Short mmCIF file of C-alpha atoms and ligand atoms in Angstrom, two decimals:
data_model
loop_
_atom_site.label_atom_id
_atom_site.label_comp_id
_atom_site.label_asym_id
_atom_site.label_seq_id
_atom_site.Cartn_x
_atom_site.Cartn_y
_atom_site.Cartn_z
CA UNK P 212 89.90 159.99 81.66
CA UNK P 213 88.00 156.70 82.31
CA UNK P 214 89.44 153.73 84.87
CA UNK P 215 88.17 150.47 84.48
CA UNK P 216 87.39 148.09 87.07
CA UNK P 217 87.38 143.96 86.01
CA UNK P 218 85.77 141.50 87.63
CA UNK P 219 87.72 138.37 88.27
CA UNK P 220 87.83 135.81 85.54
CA UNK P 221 89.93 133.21 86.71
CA UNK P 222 88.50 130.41 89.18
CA UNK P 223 88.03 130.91 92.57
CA UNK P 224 89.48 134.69 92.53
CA UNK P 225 87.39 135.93 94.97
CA UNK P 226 89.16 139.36 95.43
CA UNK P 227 88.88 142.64 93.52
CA UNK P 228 91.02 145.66 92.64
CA UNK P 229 89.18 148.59 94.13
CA UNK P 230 86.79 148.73 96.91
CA UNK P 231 83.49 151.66 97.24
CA UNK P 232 86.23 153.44 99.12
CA UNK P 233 88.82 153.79 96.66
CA UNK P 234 86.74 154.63 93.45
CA UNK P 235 85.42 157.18 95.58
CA UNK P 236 89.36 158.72 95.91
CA UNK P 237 89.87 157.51 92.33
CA UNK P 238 87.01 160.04 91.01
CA UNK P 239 88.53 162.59 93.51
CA UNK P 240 91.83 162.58 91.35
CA UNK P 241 89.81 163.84 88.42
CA UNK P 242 88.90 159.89 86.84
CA UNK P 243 85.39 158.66 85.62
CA UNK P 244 85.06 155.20 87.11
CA UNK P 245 83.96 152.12 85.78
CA UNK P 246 82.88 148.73 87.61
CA UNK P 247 82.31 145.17 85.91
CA UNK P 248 78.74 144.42 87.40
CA UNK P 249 79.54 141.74 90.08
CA UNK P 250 83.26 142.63 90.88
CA UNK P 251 83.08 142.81 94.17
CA UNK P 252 80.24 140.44 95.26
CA UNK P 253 82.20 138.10 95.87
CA UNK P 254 84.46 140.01 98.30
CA UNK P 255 81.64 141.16 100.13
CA UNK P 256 81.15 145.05 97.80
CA UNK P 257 77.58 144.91 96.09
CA UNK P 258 77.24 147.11 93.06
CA UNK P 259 74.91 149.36 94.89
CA UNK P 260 77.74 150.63 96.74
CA UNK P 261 79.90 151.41 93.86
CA UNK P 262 77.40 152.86 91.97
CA UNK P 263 77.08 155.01 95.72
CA UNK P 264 80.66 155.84 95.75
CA UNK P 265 79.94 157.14 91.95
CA UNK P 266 81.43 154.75 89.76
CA UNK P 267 79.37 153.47 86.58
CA UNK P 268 78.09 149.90 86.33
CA UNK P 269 78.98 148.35 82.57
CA UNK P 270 77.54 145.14 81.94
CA UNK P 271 80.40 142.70 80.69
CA UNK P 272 83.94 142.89 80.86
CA UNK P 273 83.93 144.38 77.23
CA UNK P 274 82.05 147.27 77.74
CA UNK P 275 83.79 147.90 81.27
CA UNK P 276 87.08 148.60 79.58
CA UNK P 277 85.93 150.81 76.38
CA UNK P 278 87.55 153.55 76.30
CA UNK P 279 89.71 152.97 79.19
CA UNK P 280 92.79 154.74 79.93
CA UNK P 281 93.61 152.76 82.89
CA UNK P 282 92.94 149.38 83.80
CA UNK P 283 92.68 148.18 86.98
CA UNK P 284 92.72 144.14 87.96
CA UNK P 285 93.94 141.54 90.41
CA UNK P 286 95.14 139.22 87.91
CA UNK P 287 95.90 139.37 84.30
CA UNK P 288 92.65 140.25 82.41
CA UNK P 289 90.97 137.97 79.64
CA UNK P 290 89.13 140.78 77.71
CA UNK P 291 91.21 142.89 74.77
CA UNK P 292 92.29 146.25 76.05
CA UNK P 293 91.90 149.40 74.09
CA UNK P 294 95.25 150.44 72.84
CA UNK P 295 97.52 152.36 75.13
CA UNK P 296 95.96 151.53 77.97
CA UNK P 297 97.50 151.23 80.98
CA UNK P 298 97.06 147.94 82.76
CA UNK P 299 97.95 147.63 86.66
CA UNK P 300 97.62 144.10 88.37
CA UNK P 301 99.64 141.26 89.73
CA UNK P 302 99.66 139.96 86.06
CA UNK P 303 102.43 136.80 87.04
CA UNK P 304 103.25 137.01 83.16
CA UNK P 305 106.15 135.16 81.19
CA UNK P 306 107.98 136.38 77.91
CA UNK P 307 105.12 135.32 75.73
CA UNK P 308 102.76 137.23 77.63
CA UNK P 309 104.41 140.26 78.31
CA UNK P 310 105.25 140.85 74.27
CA UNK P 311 101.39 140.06 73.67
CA UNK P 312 100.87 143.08 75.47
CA UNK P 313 103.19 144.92 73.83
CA UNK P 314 101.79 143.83 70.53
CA UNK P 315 98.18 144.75 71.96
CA UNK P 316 100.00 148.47 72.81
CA UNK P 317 99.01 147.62 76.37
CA UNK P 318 100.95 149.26 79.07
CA UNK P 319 101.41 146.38 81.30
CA UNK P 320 102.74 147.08 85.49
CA UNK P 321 102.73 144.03 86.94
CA UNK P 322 102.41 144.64 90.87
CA UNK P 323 104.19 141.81 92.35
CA UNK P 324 107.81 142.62 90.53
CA UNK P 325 107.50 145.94 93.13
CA UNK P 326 111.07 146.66 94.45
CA UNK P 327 110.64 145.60 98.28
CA UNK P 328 112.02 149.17 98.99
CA UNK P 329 110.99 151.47 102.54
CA UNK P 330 109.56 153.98 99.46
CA UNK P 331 106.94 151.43 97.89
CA UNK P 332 105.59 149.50 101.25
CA UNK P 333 102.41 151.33 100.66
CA UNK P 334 102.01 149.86 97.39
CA UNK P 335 103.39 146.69 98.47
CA UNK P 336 101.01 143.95 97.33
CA UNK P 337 102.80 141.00 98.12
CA UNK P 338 103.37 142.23 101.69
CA UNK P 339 100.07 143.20 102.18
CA UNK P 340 98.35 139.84 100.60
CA UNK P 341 101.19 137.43 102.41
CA UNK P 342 100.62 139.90 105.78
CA UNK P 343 96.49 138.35 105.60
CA UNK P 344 97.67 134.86 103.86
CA UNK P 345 99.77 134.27 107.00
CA UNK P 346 96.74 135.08 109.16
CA UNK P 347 94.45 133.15 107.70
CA UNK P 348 96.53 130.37 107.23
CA UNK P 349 96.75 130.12 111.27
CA UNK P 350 92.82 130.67 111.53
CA UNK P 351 91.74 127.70 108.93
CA UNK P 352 95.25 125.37 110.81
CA UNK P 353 93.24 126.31 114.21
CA UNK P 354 89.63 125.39 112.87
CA UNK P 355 91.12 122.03 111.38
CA UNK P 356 92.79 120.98 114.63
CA UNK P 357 91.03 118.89 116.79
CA UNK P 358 92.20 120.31 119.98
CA UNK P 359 92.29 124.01 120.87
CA UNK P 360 95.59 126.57 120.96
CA UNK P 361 95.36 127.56 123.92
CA UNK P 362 96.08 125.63 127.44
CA UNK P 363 92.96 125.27 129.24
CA UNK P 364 92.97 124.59 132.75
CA UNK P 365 89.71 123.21 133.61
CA UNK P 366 87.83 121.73 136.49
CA UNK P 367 87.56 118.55 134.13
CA UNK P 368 91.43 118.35 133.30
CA UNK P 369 93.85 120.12 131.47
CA UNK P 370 94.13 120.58 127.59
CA UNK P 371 97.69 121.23 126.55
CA UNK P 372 98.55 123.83 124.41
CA UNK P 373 99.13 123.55 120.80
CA UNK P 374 102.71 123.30 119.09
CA UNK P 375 103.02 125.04 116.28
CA UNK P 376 105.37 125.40 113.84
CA UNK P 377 106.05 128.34 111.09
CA UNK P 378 108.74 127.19 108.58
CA UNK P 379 109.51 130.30 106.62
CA UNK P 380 109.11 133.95 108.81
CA UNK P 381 109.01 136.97 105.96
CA UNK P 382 105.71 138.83 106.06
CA UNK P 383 103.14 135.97 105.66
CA UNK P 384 105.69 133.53 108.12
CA UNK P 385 105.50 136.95 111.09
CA UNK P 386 101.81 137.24 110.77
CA UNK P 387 101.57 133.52 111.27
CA UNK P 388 104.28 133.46 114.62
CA UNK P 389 102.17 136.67 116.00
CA UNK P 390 98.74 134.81 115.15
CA UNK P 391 99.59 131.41 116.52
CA UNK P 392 100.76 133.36 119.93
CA UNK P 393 97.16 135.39 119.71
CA UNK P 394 95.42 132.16 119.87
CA UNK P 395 97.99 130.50 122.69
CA UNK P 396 99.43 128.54 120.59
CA UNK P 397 103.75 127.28 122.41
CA UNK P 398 105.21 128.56 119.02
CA UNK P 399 108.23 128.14 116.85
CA UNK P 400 109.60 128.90 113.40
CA UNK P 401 112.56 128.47 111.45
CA UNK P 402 113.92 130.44 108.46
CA UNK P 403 117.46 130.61 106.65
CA UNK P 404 117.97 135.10 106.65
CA UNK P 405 120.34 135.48 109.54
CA UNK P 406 117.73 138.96 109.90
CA UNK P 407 114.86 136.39 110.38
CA UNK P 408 116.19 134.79 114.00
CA UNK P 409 115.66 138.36 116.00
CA UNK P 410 112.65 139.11 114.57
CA UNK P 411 111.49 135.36 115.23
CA UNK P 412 112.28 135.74 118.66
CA UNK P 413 110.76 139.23 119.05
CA UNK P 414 107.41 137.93 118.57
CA UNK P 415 108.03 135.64 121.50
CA UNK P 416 108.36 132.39 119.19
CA UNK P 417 111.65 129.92 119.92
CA UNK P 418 114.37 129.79 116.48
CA UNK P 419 114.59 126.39 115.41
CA UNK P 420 116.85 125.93 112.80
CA UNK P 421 120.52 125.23 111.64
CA UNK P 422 123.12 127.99 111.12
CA UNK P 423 126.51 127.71 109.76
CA UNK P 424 129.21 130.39 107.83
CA UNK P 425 126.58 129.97 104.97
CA UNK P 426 123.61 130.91 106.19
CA UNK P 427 125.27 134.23 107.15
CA UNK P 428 125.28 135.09 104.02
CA UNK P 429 121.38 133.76 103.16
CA UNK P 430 120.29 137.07 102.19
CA UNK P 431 120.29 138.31 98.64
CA UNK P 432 120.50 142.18 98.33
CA UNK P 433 116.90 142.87 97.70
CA UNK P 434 115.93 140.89 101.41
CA UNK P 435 114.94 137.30 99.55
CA UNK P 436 116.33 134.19 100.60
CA UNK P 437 119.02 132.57 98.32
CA UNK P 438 119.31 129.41 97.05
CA UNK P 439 121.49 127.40 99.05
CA UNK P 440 123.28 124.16 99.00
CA UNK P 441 121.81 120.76 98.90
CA UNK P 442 124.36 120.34 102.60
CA UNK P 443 122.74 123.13 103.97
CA UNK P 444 119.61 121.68 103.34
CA UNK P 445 120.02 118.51 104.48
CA UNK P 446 121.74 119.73 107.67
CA UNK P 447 118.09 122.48 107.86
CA UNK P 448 116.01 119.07 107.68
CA UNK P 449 117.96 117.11 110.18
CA UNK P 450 116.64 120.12 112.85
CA UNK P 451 113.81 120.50 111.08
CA UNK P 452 113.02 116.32 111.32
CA UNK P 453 113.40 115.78 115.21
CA UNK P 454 111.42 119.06 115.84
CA UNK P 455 109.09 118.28 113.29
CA UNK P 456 107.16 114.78 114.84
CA UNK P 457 106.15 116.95 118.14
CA UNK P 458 103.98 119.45 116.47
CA UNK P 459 100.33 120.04 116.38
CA UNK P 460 100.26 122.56 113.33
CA UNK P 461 102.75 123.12 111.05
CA UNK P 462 102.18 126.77 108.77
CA UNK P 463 104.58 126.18 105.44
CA UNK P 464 105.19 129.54 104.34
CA UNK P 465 108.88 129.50 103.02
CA UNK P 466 109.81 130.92 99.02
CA UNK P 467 112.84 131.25 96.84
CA UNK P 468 112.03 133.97 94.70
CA UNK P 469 111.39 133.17 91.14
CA UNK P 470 112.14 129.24 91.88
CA UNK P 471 109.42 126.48 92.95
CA UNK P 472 109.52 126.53 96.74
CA UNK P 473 111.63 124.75 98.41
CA UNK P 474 110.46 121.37 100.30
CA UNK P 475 111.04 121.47 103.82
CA UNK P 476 108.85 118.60 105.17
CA UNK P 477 109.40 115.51 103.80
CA UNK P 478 107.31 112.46 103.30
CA UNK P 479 109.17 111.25 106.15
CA UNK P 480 108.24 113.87 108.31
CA UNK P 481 104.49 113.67 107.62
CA UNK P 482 104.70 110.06 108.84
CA UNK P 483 106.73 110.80 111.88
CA UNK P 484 103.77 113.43 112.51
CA UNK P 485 100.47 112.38 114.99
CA UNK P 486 96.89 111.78 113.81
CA UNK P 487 95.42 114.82 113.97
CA UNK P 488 98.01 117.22 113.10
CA UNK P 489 97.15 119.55 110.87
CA UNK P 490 99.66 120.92 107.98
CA UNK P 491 98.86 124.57 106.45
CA UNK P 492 100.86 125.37 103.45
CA UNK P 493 100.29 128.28 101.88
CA UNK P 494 103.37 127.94 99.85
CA UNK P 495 101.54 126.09 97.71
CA UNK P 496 101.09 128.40 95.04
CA UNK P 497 104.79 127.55 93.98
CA UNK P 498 104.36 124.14 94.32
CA UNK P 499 104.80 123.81 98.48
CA UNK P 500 107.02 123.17 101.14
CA UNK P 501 105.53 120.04 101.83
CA UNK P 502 106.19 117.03 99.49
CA UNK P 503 102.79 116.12 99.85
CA UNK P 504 101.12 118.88 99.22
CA UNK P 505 98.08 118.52 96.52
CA UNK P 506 97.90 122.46 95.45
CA UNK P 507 94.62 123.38 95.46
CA UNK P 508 93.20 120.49 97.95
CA UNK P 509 92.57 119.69 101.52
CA UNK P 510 93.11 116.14 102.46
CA UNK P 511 94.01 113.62 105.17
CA UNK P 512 96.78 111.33 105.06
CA UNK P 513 97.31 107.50 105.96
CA UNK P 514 98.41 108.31 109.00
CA UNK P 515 95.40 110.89 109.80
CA UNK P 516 97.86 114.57 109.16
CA UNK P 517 95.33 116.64 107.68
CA UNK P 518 97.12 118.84 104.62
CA UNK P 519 95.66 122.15 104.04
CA UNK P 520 97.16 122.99 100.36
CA UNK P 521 94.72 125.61 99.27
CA UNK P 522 96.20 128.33 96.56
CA UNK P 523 95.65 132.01 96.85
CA UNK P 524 95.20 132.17 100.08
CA UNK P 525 94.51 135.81 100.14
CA UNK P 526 91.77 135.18 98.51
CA UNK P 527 90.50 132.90 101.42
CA UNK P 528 90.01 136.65 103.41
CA UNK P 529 88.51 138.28 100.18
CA UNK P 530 87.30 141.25 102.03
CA UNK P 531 90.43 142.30 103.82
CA UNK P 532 92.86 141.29 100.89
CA UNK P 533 90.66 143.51 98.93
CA UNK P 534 90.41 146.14 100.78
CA UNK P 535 94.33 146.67 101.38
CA UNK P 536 95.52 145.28 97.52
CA UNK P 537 92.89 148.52 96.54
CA UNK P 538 94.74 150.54 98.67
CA UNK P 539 98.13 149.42 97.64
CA UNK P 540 97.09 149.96 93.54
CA UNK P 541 95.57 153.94 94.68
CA UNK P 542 98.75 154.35 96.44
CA UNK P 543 100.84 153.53 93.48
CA UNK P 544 98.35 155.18 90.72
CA UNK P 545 98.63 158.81 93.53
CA UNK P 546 102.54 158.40 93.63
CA UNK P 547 102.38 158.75 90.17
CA UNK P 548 99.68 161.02 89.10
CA UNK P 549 100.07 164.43 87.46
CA UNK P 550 97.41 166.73 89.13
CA UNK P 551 97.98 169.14 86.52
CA UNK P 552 97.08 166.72 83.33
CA UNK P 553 94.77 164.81 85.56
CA UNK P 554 96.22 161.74 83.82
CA UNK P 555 99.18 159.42 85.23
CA UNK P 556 103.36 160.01 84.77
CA UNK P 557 105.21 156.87 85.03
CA UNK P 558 108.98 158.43 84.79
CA UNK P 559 111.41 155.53 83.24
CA UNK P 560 113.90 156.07 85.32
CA UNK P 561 112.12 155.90 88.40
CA UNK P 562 113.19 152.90 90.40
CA UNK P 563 109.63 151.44 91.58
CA UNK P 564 108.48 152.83 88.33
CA UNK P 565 111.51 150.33 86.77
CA UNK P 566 110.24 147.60 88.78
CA UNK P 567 107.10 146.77 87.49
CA UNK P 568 107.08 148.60 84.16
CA UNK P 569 106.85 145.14 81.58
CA UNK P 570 106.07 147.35 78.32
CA UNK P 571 106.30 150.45 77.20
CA UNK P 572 105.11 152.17 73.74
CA UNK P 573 104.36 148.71 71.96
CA UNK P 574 107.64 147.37 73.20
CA UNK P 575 108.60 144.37 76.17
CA UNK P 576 111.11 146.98 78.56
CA UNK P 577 111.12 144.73 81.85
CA UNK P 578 114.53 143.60 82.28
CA UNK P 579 113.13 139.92 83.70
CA UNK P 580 112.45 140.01 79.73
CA UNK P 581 115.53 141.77 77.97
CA UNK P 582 117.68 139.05 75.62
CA UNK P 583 120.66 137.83 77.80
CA UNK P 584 123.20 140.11 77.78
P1 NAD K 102 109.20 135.34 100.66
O1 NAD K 102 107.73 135.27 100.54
O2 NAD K 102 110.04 135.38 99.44
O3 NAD K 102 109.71 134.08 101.52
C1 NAD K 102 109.14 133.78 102.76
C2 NAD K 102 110.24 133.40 103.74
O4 NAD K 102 110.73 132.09 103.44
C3 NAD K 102 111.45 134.32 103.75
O5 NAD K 102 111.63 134.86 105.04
C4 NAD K 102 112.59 133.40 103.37
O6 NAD K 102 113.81 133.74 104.00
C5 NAD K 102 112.06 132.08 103.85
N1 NAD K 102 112.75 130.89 103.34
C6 NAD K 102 113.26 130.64 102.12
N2 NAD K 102 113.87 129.44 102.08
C7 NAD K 102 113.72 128.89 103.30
C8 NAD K 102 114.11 127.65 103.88
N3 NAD K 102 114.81 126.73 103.22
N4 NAD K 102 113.79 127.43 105.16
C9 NAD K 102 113.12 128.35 105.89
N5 NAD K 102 112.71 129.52 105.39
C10 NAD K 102 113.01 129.80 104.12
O7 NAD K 102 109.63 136.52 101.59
P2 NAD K 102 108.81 137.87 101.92
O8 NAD K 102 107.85 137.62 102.98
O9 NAD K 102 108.33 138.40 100.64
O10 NAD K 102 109.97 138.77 102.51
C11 NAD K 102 111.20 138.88 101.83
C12 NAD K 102 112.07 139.93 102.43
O11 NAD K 102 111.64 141.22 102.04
C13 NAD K 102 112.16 139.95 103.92
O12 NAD K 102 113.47 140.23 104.26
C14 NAD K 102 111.27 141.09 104.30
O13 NAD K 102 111.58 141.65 105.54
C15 NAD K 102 111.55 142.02 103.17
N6 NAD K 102 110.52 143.02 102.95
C16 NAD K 102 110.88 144.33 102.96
C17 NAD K 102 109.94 145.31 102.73
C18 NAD K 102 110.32 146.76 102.73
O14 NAD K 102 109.67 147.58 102.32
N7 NAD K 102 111.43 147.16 103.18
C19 NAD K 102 108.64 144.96 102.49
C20 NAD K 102 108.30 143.61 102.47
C21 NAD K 102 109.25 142.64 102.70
#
């Protein structure tokens, strides 16, 4: 059974679905490997060391996936797929995309639907990607402040140390807290999760942030923040404004699942804000957290805050985020392999299974997709 590796089509995806290291466990489970020539050069993986780890080199994308059984990509592939094949990415597709696939007799799983369940961390992409988002996002904030983290005391004067703030503390917003503290950074962070205070504070970062009898209940089932109401928000931004106009960095890292993300610094704010103050928001993706966010660009405003609105910021570490998104995709191929047939069993009624399953035998099954019931 052969399991194709794609290079990256779309622009400025820099990271790649398996690493040397996993084809080498993927041709361990009984697979014949293959590898679009280039896939990983740009996350640091030359061919040569696929071809070590004993995958096959093809040429183009179309002669990487013929005769594939599985499929393996980062995000949604440009190239036909042979029929029943079983395609496993972060694939970010809509109704029209997901019955195309059906139509093709593509087996779409789309990664980033994963239930966030104890039982699927391993195969958790978006924790793993938001885990080195967060990271870097702290790293590129640091390099584009003027002034350090850190207070140095030196014989020529004091530096102060730098205030920064993390608006938004799930896995990318934690990485960011424990990051900025790495570096010396006095930090802070607000969320809405009532869950999200303690573990604010146990990375040593002060809560900032409004509570009231609805934020209690901020918490949908599946650990995502709700939607709240526009008084809740305003009251948020009121905190959020006086705190806002003393810091140095600000990391924007806050989402509403499914929705555009919320804005959380206003126009206001970023003019309340000193020269020099750097904004990071790798919310951006959905649009940002701040209102003047360009996604995609880096720029400086009128009153010298430097806006750091890059997308995919996973991507910005390709090396890392491939290395653990590769893991996460073995992990979830393993959990569901049949050693016997050497070939994978995705049971229906499996609940991670469930989760990411968009079609099935030539037909859209994802219930993001089923006609309102
Ligand atoms: P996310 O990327 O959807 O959102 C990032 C953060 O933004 C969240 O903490 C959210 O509460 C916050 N946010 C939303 N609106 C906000 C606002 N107005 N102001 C401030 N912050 C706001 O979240 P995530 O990182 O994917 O994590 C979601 C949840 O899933 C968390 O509870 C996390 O602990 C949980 N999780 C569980 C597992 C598991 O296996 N058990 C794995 C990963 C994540």
């Amino acid at each position: 059974m052969r399991l194709a590796v794609l290079k990256e089509t779309k622009p400025g995806e820099s990271r790649v679905a398996a690493t040397p290291e996993t084809v080498k466990k993927l041709i361990a489970l009984g697979l014949d490997v293959t590898v679009e020539q280039g896939a990983g050069t740009a996350s640091g993986f030359p061919d040569a060391e696929y071809a070590a780890a004993g995958a096959t080199l093809a040429t183009d994308a179309a002669a990487t996936v013929a005769g594939a059984a599985i499929v393996f990509t980062v995000r949604a592939p440009e190239v036909a797929l042979p029929q029943g094949a079983l395609l496993i990415g972060t694939l970010q597709a809509d109704a029209a995309a997901a019955q195309a696939y059906a139509t093709a007799g593509v087996e779409a799983c789309s990664m980033e639907l994963l239930p966030r369940i104890t039982r699927a961390q391993s195969m958790d992409v978006l924790s793993s990607q938001a885990n080195l988002a967060g990271y870097r996002a702290v790293i590129e904030g640091a390099g584009a402040f003027d002034r350090g983290f850190p207070m140095l005391m030196t014989a020529a004067g004091t530096v102060p140390a730098a205030n920064v703030f993390v608006m938004g503390a799930g896995v990318a917003g934690l990485q960011a807290i424990a990051t900025g503290r790495r570096l010396g950074g006095r930090v802070s962070a607000t969320d809405v999760r009532p869950a999200a205070k303690e573990e604010i504070k146990s990375l040593g970062a002060s809560f900032v942030g409004h509570e009231d009898e609805e934020s209690k209940s901020a918490q949908t089932a599946g650990g995502y923040a709700k939607q709240l109401s526009a008084e809740f928000y305003a009251k948020q931004a009121e905190v959020v404004a006086a705190h806002i106009a003393k810091q140095d960095v600000v990391v924007c890292t806050a989402l509403v699942q499914g929705r555009k993300a919320p804005t959380l610094v206003t126009e206001a704010m970023v003019a309340s804000m000193k020269p020099g103050s750097v904004i990071v928001d790798i919310a951006a993706d959905a649009g940002g957290n701040c209102a003047l966010t360009k996604p995609g660009q880096a720029y400086v405003t009128d009153n010298g805050v430097k806006i750091l609105g890059f997308t995919n910021w996973p991507g910005r570490i390709p090396a890392a985020a491939s290395a653990l998104y590769a893991r996460n995709l073995l992990t979830f191929l393993t959990t569901f392999w049949d050693k016997d047939a050497k070939a994978p069993k995705l049971p229906p009624e499996d609940d991670i299974v469930q989760g990411v399953t968009l079609t099935r035998a030539g037909a859209v099954v994802h219930k993001m997709f089923a006609p309102a019931a």
